[in-house]
Amino acid sequence: MTAIAVAATINGEATSFLCEAEETLLDALRDRLGLTGAKEGCGTGDCGACSVVLDGRLVCSCLVLGAEAEGREVETIEGMALGDHLHPLQQKFLDHAALQCGVCTPGFLVAAKALLDQNPSPTEEEVRFGLAGNLCRCTGYDKIVRAVMDAAESMRDGR
Amino acid sequence: MRYEAPDSIEAAVSLLAGEAGKARILAGGTDLLVQLRLGHVEPDLVVDIKRIAATQSITEEAGGYRIGAAVSGAVLGEHDGVRALWPGVVEAVELIGSTQIQGRASIGGNLCNASPAADSVPALVAAGAVATIVGPDGRRDLPVEDVAGGPGKTVLAAAELVESILLPARPAGSGDAYLRFIPRTEMDIAVVGAGVNLTLDGAGKCSAARVALGAVAERVLLVEAAAAALIGTPVDDAALSRLAEAASAACRPIDDKRGTKDFRTRVAGVLAQRAARIALRRAGRG
Ligand SMILES: Cc1cc2nc3c(=O)[nH]c(=O)nc-3n(C[C@H](O)[C@H](O)[C@H](O)COP(=O)(O)OP(=O)(O)OC[C@H]3O[C@@H](n4cnc5c(N)ncnc54)[C@H](O)[C@@H]3O)c2cc1C
Ligand code: FES
Ligand code: FES
C-alpha cells in the first residue's frame, strides 16, 4: 500500500507527513507527528478527547482521515500555550482542579477555546451545551464548567 | 483502500464509475468513519466530495435555497437566510450530535446514511426538499422521501451521488418545525422524530401541509393522512387531534431498547401535534 503525502499547516507551521488512506487524522497527529495531546477515548465521535480545530471548525480528529488535512489548517492542544505562558483556560483548569486523570483535558481545552472564540460571554448553560461532545469520567464536570466560566471572565477583562 | 478528493462532480462520478471494487462517498465522515472503524464497511475506494464547490455552497434559487450536500451543520446553522425561511429544517440539522459533529455532519450524509432515525430527514421531507443526484447519465431530481429505501440503503445507483438539496420557496403564512424524543437532553438517537410544515391562507385556514415521521418505520415516512387532517381546517384542537391520530396510525415501528412499539406509536402522535403547534406559531398564528 502506498502512503499518501499530506502537506498541512499545523499550529501555524507548514508540516508534511505520510499516512495510509484509512489512517485517521488523530493517528497521524499522534503516531506520525508526535503530537500526542489529542487522545483516543472512543474512536467513534462520542467522547471529544481527540478534539482539534480544522479550518476554524471544532471536529473530532478520530472522524477525519489524515489525507483530508491536505492544504488545511489544523490547530491542536500543542499550539494553545504561548511559549511558557499557559492559555488562560489552561491556567484556570489548574486553579479549579478541573482535571484528575487528564485524558479528557486536551479535548476540553480545545473545545472550550473554540467555544469562547465564538461566544466570549457564555452562560453556564451555553458552556454545558457547547461542551456536551466532551466526556469526562473523573471530575463530574462542575469544576470544568467553573474553570471555563472563570477563564471567560478573565479573558474578557484582558487579564 | 484508496482515497481520492476530486474537485469536480464529473471527476467524482468517473472515479465511482471506474471502480471495480467497492466505493464509498465521504462527506463529513461522522457515519462513514465510525462504520470503517467498526469494520461494517470495507471500501476499496473512498471519494471525498468536500473539494467540489457545488457540494459546499448555499445559493439562493427561485426564492428558496440550494444547499450543497456536504455543507456542515455548523455552516448551515450560521446562514441567516436559510434559518429565516426554513427554521424547522435548521433546528433538525442542529440536533445532530455535538459541536464537534456539527463541524462535519452534512444533510447529504444524514440522508444517504439512510437511518430511519436521521434527524434532518423528516424536516427535509416535510419541507418538500428535492435532492439533485448526479451520475454517469447526468443529473436527476428526486424528492427527499424517495431517496432512502430501508435502513442503510438508498435508491442511488453505484456511481451516483447527491450533489445538493433544494429547499423550495414558500408562500407567506408558512411555518415548519421538527421535534424529536430522546431519553436525554442531547447526544442521542431519536426514538421518534416529527417534522411538520404548513401554510395558512389569509383567513387562517390551512391551505397546505406536509407531515413526516422518523424512527417509526424502516425509513422516514411522509404521512399524507396526517397532513390531510390539517388541510382545509383552521388548525384548531379538533384538527390537531385528528393529526395525532393519523400520525400514530401510520407508525409501524420496531421494539428495541430505545422504545417499544406502543411507546413510539403514542409519542409519534404527541410530537406531530406539538410540532404542528410550533409550525403554526411560526406561520404567524398566536
Ligand atoms: C457522536 C455522534 C452523534 C450523532 N448524533 C446524531 C443525531 O443526533 N442525529 C442524527 O441524525 N445523526 C447523528 N449522528 C450520525 C451522523 O452524524 C449524521 O448522520 C450525519 O448527518 C452524517 O453526515 P456526514 O456528512 O458525516 O456523512 P458521512 O459519514 O460522510 O456519510 C454517511 C453515508 O452517506 C454516504 N454519503 C454521504 N454523502 C453522500 C452524497 N452526497 N451522496 C451519496 N452518498 C453520500 C456515505 O457514503 C455514507 O455511507 C451522530 C454521529 C456521531 C458520531
Ligand atoms: S476519540 Fe474521537 S471522539 Fe472519542
Ligand atoms: S479527568 Fe479523567 S476523564 Fe476527565
PDB file of N, CA and C in Angstrom, chain A residues 1 4 21-22 24 40 42-46 48 51 54 57-60 62-65 67-70 72 111 118 129-130 132-134, chain B residues 1-3 26-31 33-34 36-38 46 48 50-51 56 72 74-75 78 94 98-104 185-187:
ATOM      1  N   MET A   1       0.846  -1.199   0.000  1.00  0.00           N
ATOM      2  CA  MET A   1       0.000   0.000   0.000  1.00  0.00           C
ATOM      3  C   MET A   1       0.883   1.251   0.000  1.00  0.00           C
ATOM      4  N   ILE A   4       0.192   8.156   1.495  1.00  0.00           N
ATOM      5  CA  ILE A   4      -0.196   9.430   0.889  1.00  0.00           C
ATOM      6  C   ILE A   4       0.624  10.542   1.544  1.00  0.00           C
ATOM      7  N   ALA A  21      -4.295   5.579   3.578  1.00  0.00           N
ATOM      8  CA  ALA A  21      -5.609   6.144   3.220  1.00  0.00           C
ATOM      9  C   ALA A  21      -6.613   6.000   4.356  1.00  0.00           C
ATOM     10  N   GLU A  22      -6.535   4.902   5.093  1.00  0.00           N
ATOM     11  CA  GLU A  22      -7.552   4.680   6.131  1.00  0.00           C
ATOM     12  C   GLU A  22      -7.166   5.258   7.485  1.00  0.00           C
ATOM     13  N   THR A  24      -6.628   7.770  10.457  1.00  0.00           N
ATOM     14  CA  THR A  24      -7.330   8.988  10.881  1.00  0.00           C
ATOM     15  C   THR A  24      -6.333  10.121  11.136  1.00  0.00           C
ATOM     16  N   GLU A  40      -7.247   9.286  22.120  1.00  0.00           N
ATOM     17  CA  GLU A  40      -8.349   8.477  21.627  1.00  0.00           C
ATOM     18  C   GLU A  40      -9.094   7.895  22.813  1.00  0.00           C
ATOM     19  N   CYS A  42     -12.559   7.028  22.412  1.00  0.00           N
ATOM     20  CA  CYS A  42     -13.572   6.107  21.884  1.00  0.00           C
ATOM     21  C   CYS A  42     -13.335   5.738  20.436  1.00  0.00           C
ATOM     22  N   GLY A  43     -12.876   6.697  19.645  1.00  0.00           N
ATOM     23  CA  GLY A  43     -12.674   6.452  18.220  1.00  0.00           C
ATOM     24  C   GLY A  43     -13.949   6.515  17.411  1.00  0.00           C
ATOM     25  N   THR A  44     -15.059   6.896  18.041  1.00  0.00           N
ATOM     26  CA  THR A  44     -16.339   6.907  17.335  1.00  0.00           C
ATOM     27  C   THR A  44     -17.091   8.233  17.489  1.00  0.00           C
ATOM     28  N   GLY A  45     -16.405   9.301  17.845  1.00  0.00           N
ATOM     29  CA  GLY A  45     -17.054  10.607  17.849  1.00  0.00           C
ATOM     30  C   GLY A  45     -17.837  10.945  19.104  1.00  0.00           C
ATOM     31  N   ASP A  46     -17.791  10.081  20.110  1.00  0.00           N
ATOM     32  CA  ASP A  46     -18.642  10.280  21.278  1.00  0.00           C
ATOM     33  C   ASP A  46     -17.995  11.059  22.417  1.00  0.00           C
ATOM     34  N   GLY A  48     -14.925  13.214  22.453  1.00  0.00           N
ATOM     35  CA  GLY A  48     -14.291  14.514  22.264  1.00  0.00           C
ATOM     36  C   GLY A  48     -12.852  14.619  22.741  1.00  0.00           C
ATOM     37  N   SER A  51     -10.455  16.111  20.157  1.00  0.00           N
ATOM     38  CA  SER A  51     -10.858  17.375  19.525  1.00  0.00           C
ATOM     39  C   SER A  51      -9.679  18.177  18.982  1.00  0.00           C
ATOM     40  N   LEU A  54     -10.141  22.257  12.737  1.00  0.00           N
ATOM     41  CA  LEU A  54      -9.771  22.039  11.334  1.00  0.00           C
ATOM     42  C   LEU A  54     -10.385  23.168  10.522  1.00  0.00           C
ATOM     43  N   ARG A  57     -12.984  25.037  12.404  1.00  0.00           N
ATOM     44  CA  ARG A  57     -14.134  24.320  12.982  1.00  0.00           C
ATOM     45  C   ARG A  57     -13.663  23.247  13.944  1.00  0.00           C
ATOM     46  N   LEU A  58     -14.322  23.196  15.093  1.00  0.00           N
ATOM     47  CA  LEU A  58     -14.030  22.140  16.055  1.00  0.00           C
ATOM     48  C   LEU A  58     -14.514  20.799  15.481  1.00  0.00           C
ATOM     49  N   VAL A  59     -13.641  19.794  15.498  1.00  0.00           N
ATOM     50  CA  VAL A  59     -14.021  18.471  14.980  1.00  0.00           C
ATOM     51  C   VAL A  59     -13.394  17.386  15.864  1.00  0.00           C
ATOM     52  N   CYS A  60     -13.894  16.178  15.708  1.00  0.00           N
ATOM     53  CA  CYS A  60     -13.252  15.019  16.317  1.00  0.00           C
ATOM     54  C   CYS A  60     -12.217  14.497  15.326  1.00  0.00           C
ATOM     55  N   CYS A  62     -10.693  11.846  15.338  1.00  0.00           N
ATOM     56  CA  CYS A  62     -10.869  10.407  15.076  1.00  0.00           C
ATOM     57  C   CYS A  62     -11.847  10.170  13.945  1.00  0.00           C
ATOM     58  N   LEU A  63     -12.614  11.200  13.562  1.00  0.00           N
ATOM     59  CA  LEU A  63     -13.582  11.055  12.472  1.00  0.00           C
ATOM     60  C   LEU A  63     -13.138  11.833  11.229  1.00  0.00           C
ATOM     61  N   VAL A  64     -11.842  12.122  11.148  1.00  0.00           N
ATOM     62  CA  VAL A  64     -11.277  12.804   9.978  1.00  0.00           C
ATOM     63  C   VAL A  64     -10.164  11.898   9.466  1.00  0.00           C
ATOM     64  N   LEU A  65     -10.050  11.731   8.160  1.00  0.00           N
ATOM     65  CA  LEU A  65      -8.913  10.985   7.629  1.00  0.00           C
ATOM     66  C   LEU A  65      -7.702  11.915   7.588  1.00  0.00           C
ATOM     67  N   ALA A  67      -5.541  12.087   5.359  1.00  0.00           N
ATOM     68  CA  ALA A  67      -5.416  12.613   3.994  1.00  0.00           C
ATOM     69  C   ALA A  67      -6.284  13.844   3.763  1.00  0.00           C
ATOM     70  N   GLU A  68      -7.361  13.958   4.529  1.00  0.00           N
ATOM     71  CA  GLU A  68      -8.246  15.114   4.356  1.00  0.00           C
ATOM     72  C   GLU A  68      -7.580  16.426   4.769  1.00  0.00           C
ATOM     73  N   ALA A  69      -6.494  16.339   5.531  1.00  0.00           N
ATOM     74  CA  ALA A  69      -5.848  17.558   6.027  1.00  0.00           C
ATOM     75  C   ALA A  69      -5.034  18.277   4.960  1.00  0.00           C
ATOM     76  N   GLU A  70      -4.879  17.674   3.783  1.00  0.00           N
ATOM     77  CA  GLU A  70      -4.099  18.296   2.708  1.00  0.00           C
ATOM     78  C   GLU A  70      -4.535  19.752   2.470  1.00  0.00           C
ATOM     79  N   ARG A  72      -5.023  22.047   4.511  1.00  0.00           N
ATOM     80  CA  ARG A  72      -5.884  22.610   5.557  1.00  0.00           C
ATOM     81  C   ARG A  72      -5.055  23.119   6.742  1.00  0.00           C
ATOM     82  N   ALA A 111     -11.917  22.389  22.893  1.00  0.00           N
ATOM     83  CA  ALA A 111     -13.341  22.675  22.667  1.00  0.00           C
ATOM     84  C   ALA A 111     -13.762  23.954  23.380  1.00  0.00           C
ATOM     85  N   GLN A 118     -16.039  31.842  19.762  1.00  0.00           N
ATOM     86  CA  GLN A 118     -17.332  32.162  19.139  1.00  0.00           C
ATOM     87  C   GLN A 118     -18.212  32.993  20.059  1.00  0.00           C
ATOM     88  N   PHE A 129     -23.808  23.110  27.225  1.00  0.00           N
ATOM     89  CA  PHE A 129     -24.283  22.667  25.915  1.00  0.00           C
ATOM     90  C   PHE A 129     -23.119  22.587  24.932  1.00  0.00           C
ATOM     91  N   GLY A 130     -22.291  23.628  24.928  1.00  0.00           N
ATOM     92  CA  GLY A 130     -21.172  23.681  23.990  1.00  0.00           C
ATOM     93  C   GLY A 130     -20.169  22.566  24.202  1.00  0.00           C
ATOM     94  N   ALA A 132     -20.963  19.532  25.386  1.00  0.00           N
ATOM     95  CA  ALA A 132     -21.670  18.250  25.525  1.00  0.00           C
ATOM     96  C   ALA A 132     -20.999  17.132  24.725  1.00  0.00           C
ATOM     97  N   GLY A 133     -20.155  17.505  23.776  1.00  0.00           N
ATOM     98  CA  GLY A 133     -19.444  16.485  22.992  1.00  0.00           C
ATOM     99  C   GLY A 133     -18.147  16.035  23.632  1.00  0.00           C
ATOM    100  N   ASN A 134     -17.884  16.494  24.851  1.00  0.00           N
ATOM    101  CA  ASN A 134     -16.681  16.080  25.578  1.00  0.00           C
ATOM    102  C   ASN A 134     -17.094  15.350  26.845  1.00  0.00           C
TER     103      ASN A 134
ATOM    104  N   MET B   1      -7.374   0.242   0.645  1.00  0.00           N
ATOM    105  CA  MET B   1      -8.279   1.358   0.386  1.00  0.00           C
ATOM    106  C   MET B   1      -7.509   2.522  -0.236  1.00  0.00           C
ATOM    107  N   ARG B   2      -8.116   3.140  -1.281  1.00  0.00           N
ATOM    108  CA  ARG B   2      -7.558   4.347  -1.869  1.00  0.00           C
ATOM    109  C   ARG B   2      -8.425   5.533  -1.450  1.00  0.00           C
ATOM    110  N   TYR B   3      -7.802   6.700  -1.381  1.00  0.00           N
ATOM    111  CA  TYR B   3      -8.521   7.931  -1.035  1.00  0.00           C
ATOM    112  C   TYR B   3      -8.377   8.912  -2.180  1.00  0.00           C
ATOM    113  N   LEU B  26     -17.404  10.059   0.748  1.00  0.00           N
ATOM    114  CA  LEU B  26     -17.112  10.645   2.057  1.00  0.00           C
ATOM    115  C   LEU B  26     -17.553  12.106   2.059  1.00  0.00           C
ATOM    116  N   ALA B  27     -18.461  12.433   2.968  1.00  0.00           N
ATOM    117  CA  ALA B  27     -18.802  13.849   3.182  1.00  0.00           C
ATOM    118  C   ALA B  27     -18.146  14.228   4.504  1.00  0.00           C
ATOM    119  N   GLY B  28     -18.923  14.373   5.579  1.00  0.00           N
ATOM    120  CA  GLY B  28     -18.327  14.733   6.870  1.00  0.00           C
ATOM    121  C   GLY B  28     -17.704  13.553   7.602  1.00  0.00           C
ATOM    122  N   GLY B  29     -18.017  12.353   7.167  1.00  0.00           N
ATOM    123  CA  GLY B  29     -17.390  11.167   7.758  1.00  0.00           C
ATOM    124  C   GLY B  29     -17.907  10.771   9.125  1.00  0.00           C
ATOM    125  N   THR B  30     -18.919  11.460   9.645  1.00  0.00           N
ATOM    126  CA  THR B  30     -19.336  11.158  11.026  1.00  0.00           C
ATOM    127  C   THR B  30     -20.123   9.854  11.116  1.00  0.00           C
ATOM    128  N   ASP B  31     -20.626   9.372  10.002  1.00  0.00           N
ATOM    129  CA  ASP B  31     -21.137   8.000   9.956  1.00  0.00           C
ATOM    130  C   ASP B  31     -20.084   7.081   9.340  1.00  0.00           C
ATOM    131  N   LEU B  33     -16.763   7.137   8.984  1.00  0.00           N
ATOM    132  CA  LEU B  33     -15.547   6.752   9.701  1.00  0.00           C
ATOM    133  C   LEU B  33     -15.846   5.805  10.859  1.00  0.00           C
ATOM    134  N   VAL B  34     -17.014   5.968  11.454  1.00  0.00           N
ATOM    135  CA  VAL B  34     -17.407   5.027  12.513  1.00  0.00           C
ATOM    136  C   VAL B  34     -17.604   3.634  11.898  1.00  0.00           C
ATOM    137  N   LEU B  36     -16.262   2.484   9.158  1.00  0.00           N
ATOM    138  CA  LEU B  36     -14.947   1.951   8.752  1.00  0.00           C
ATOM    139  C   LEU B  36     -14.246   1.332   9.951  1.00  0.00           C
ATOM    140  N   ARG B  37     -14.290   2.060  11.052  1.00  0.00           N
ATOM    141  CA  ARG B  37     -13.584   1.607  12.230  1.00  0.00           C
ATOM    142  C   ARG B  37     -14.166   0.308  12.769  1.00  0.00           C
ATOM    143  N   LEU B  38     -15.501   0.208  12.726  1.00  0.00           N
ATOM    144  CA  LEU B  38     -16.145  -0.994  13.242  1.00  0.00           C
ATOM    145  C   LEU B  38     -16.079  -2.144  12.233  1.00  0.00           C
ATOM    146  N   VAL B  46     -12.414   5.421  -1.397  1.00  0.00           N
ATOM    147  CA  VAL B  46     -13.231   6.443  -0.739  1.00  0.00           C
ATOM    148  C   VAL B  46     -13.089   7.730  -1.542  1.00  0.00           C
ATOM    149  N   ASP B  48     -13.810  11.535  -1.445  1.00  0.00           N
ATOM    150  CA  ASP B  48     -14.142  12.691  -0.607  1.00  0.00           C
ATOM    151  C   ASP B  48     -14.721  13.775  -1.522  1.00  0.00           C
ATOM    152  N   LYS B  50     -15.788  16.793  -0.573  1.00  0.00           N
ATOM    153  CA  LYS B  50     -15.792  18.136   0.023  1.00  0.00           C
ATOM    154  C   LYS B  50     -14.983  19.170  -0.752  1.00  0.00           C
ATOM    155  N   ARG B  51     -14.187  18.739  -1.751  1.00  0.00           N
ATOM    156  CA  ARG B  51     -13.450  19.732  -2.551  1.00  0.00           C
ATOM    157  C   ARG B  51     -14.218  20.133  -3.812  1.00  0.00           C
ATOM    158  N   GLN B  56     -20.485  22.281  -1.473  1.00  0.00           N
ATOM    159  CA  GLN B  56     -20.073  23.066  -0.306  1.00  0.00           C
ATOM    160  C   GLN B  56     -20.725  24.434  -0.236  1.00  0.00           C
ATOM    161  N   SER B  72     -21.689  21.567   6.126  1.00  0.00           N
ATOM    162  CA  SER B  72     -21.789  21.064   7.505  1.00  0.00           C
ATOM    163  C   SER B  72     -22.940  21.734   8.244  1.00  0.00           C
ATOM    164  N   ALA B  74     -22.754  23.132  11.045  1.00  0.00           N
ATOM    165  CA  ALA B  74     -22.280  24.403  11.612  1.00  0.00           C
ATOM    166  C   ALA B  74     -22.443  25.533  10.609  1.00  0.00           C
ATOM    167  N   VAL B  75     -22.078  25.264   9.349  1.00  0.00           N
ATOM    168  CA  VAL B  75     -22.176  26.305   8.309  1.00  0.00           C
ATOM    169  C   VAL B  75     -23.648  26.611   8.022  1.00  0.00           C
ATOM    170  N   GLU B  78     -25.312  28.818  10.565  1.00  0.00           N
ATOM    171  CA  GLU B  78     -24.892  30.230  10.573  1.00  0.00           C
ATOM    172  C   GLU B  78     -25.490  31.014   9.406  1.00  0.00           C
ATOM    173  N   GLU B  94     -29.441  20.993  13.460  1.00  0.00           N
ATOM    174  CA  GLU B  94     -28.641  21.357  14.635  1.00  0.00           C
ATOM    175  C   GLU B  94     -28.760  20.353  15.777  1.00  0.00           C
ATOM    176  N   SER B  98     -22.842  16.645  18.604  1.00  0.00           N
ATOM    177  CA  SER B  98     -22.241  17.713  19.413  1.00  0.00           C
ATOM    178  C   SER B  98     -21.699  18.817  18.513  1.00  0.00           C
ATOM    179  N   THR B  99     -21.068  19.819  19.135  1.00  0.00           N
ATOM    180  CA  THR B  99     -20.389  20.868  18.356  1.00  0.00           C
ATOM    181  C   THR B  99     -19.385  20.236  17.390  1.00  0.00           C
ATOM    182  N   GLN B 100     -18.632  19.249  17.885  1.00  0.00           N
ATOM    183  CA  GLN B 100     -17.631  18.583  17.039  1.00  0.00           C
ATOM    184  C   GLN B 100     -18.289  17.917  15.840  1.00  0.00           C
ATOM    185  N   ILE B 101     -19.401  17.236  16.079  1.00  0.00           N
ATOM    186  CA  ILE B 101     -20.100  16.535  14.991  1.00  0.00           C
ATOM    187  C   ILE B 101     -20.692  17.565  14.027  1.00  0.00           C
ATOM    188  N   GLN B 102     -21.240  18.661  14.571  1.00  0.00           N
ATOM    189  CA  GLN B 102     -21.789  19.727  13.729  1.00  0.00           C
ATOM    190  C   GLN B 102     -20.737  20.301  12.783  1.00  0.00           C
ATOM    191  N   GLY B 103     -19.485  20.290  13.208  1.00  0.00           N
ATOM    192  CA  GLY B 103     -18.414  20.825  12.376  1.00  0.00           C
ATOM    193  C   GLY B 103     -18.235  20.039  11.091  1.00  0.00           C
ATOM    194  N   ARG B 104     -18.807  18.844  11.029  1.00  0.00           N
ATOM    195  CA  ARG B 104     -18.580  17.972   9.857  1.00  0.00           C
ATOM    196  C   ARG B 104     -19.871  17.415   9.257  1.00  0.00           C
ATOM    197  N   THR B 185     -31.098  14.919  27.158  1.00  0.00           N
ATOM    198  CA  THR B 185     -31.374  16.228  26.574  1.00  0.00           C
ATOM    199  C   THR B 185     -30.640  16.420  25.255  1.00  0.00           C
ATOM    200  N   GLU B 186     -29.552  15.698  25.019  1.00  0.00           N
ATOM    201  CA  GLU B 186     -28.841  15.812  23.742  1.00  0.00           C
ATOM    202  C   GLU B 186     -27.947  14.605  23.536  1.00  0.00           C
ATOM    203  N   MET B 187     -27.277  14.571  22.389  1.00  0.00           N
ATOM    204  CA  MET B 187     -26.355  13.486  22.045  1.00  0.00           C
ATOM    205  C   MET B 187     -27.027  12.118  22.155  1.00  0.00           C
TER     206      MET B 187
END
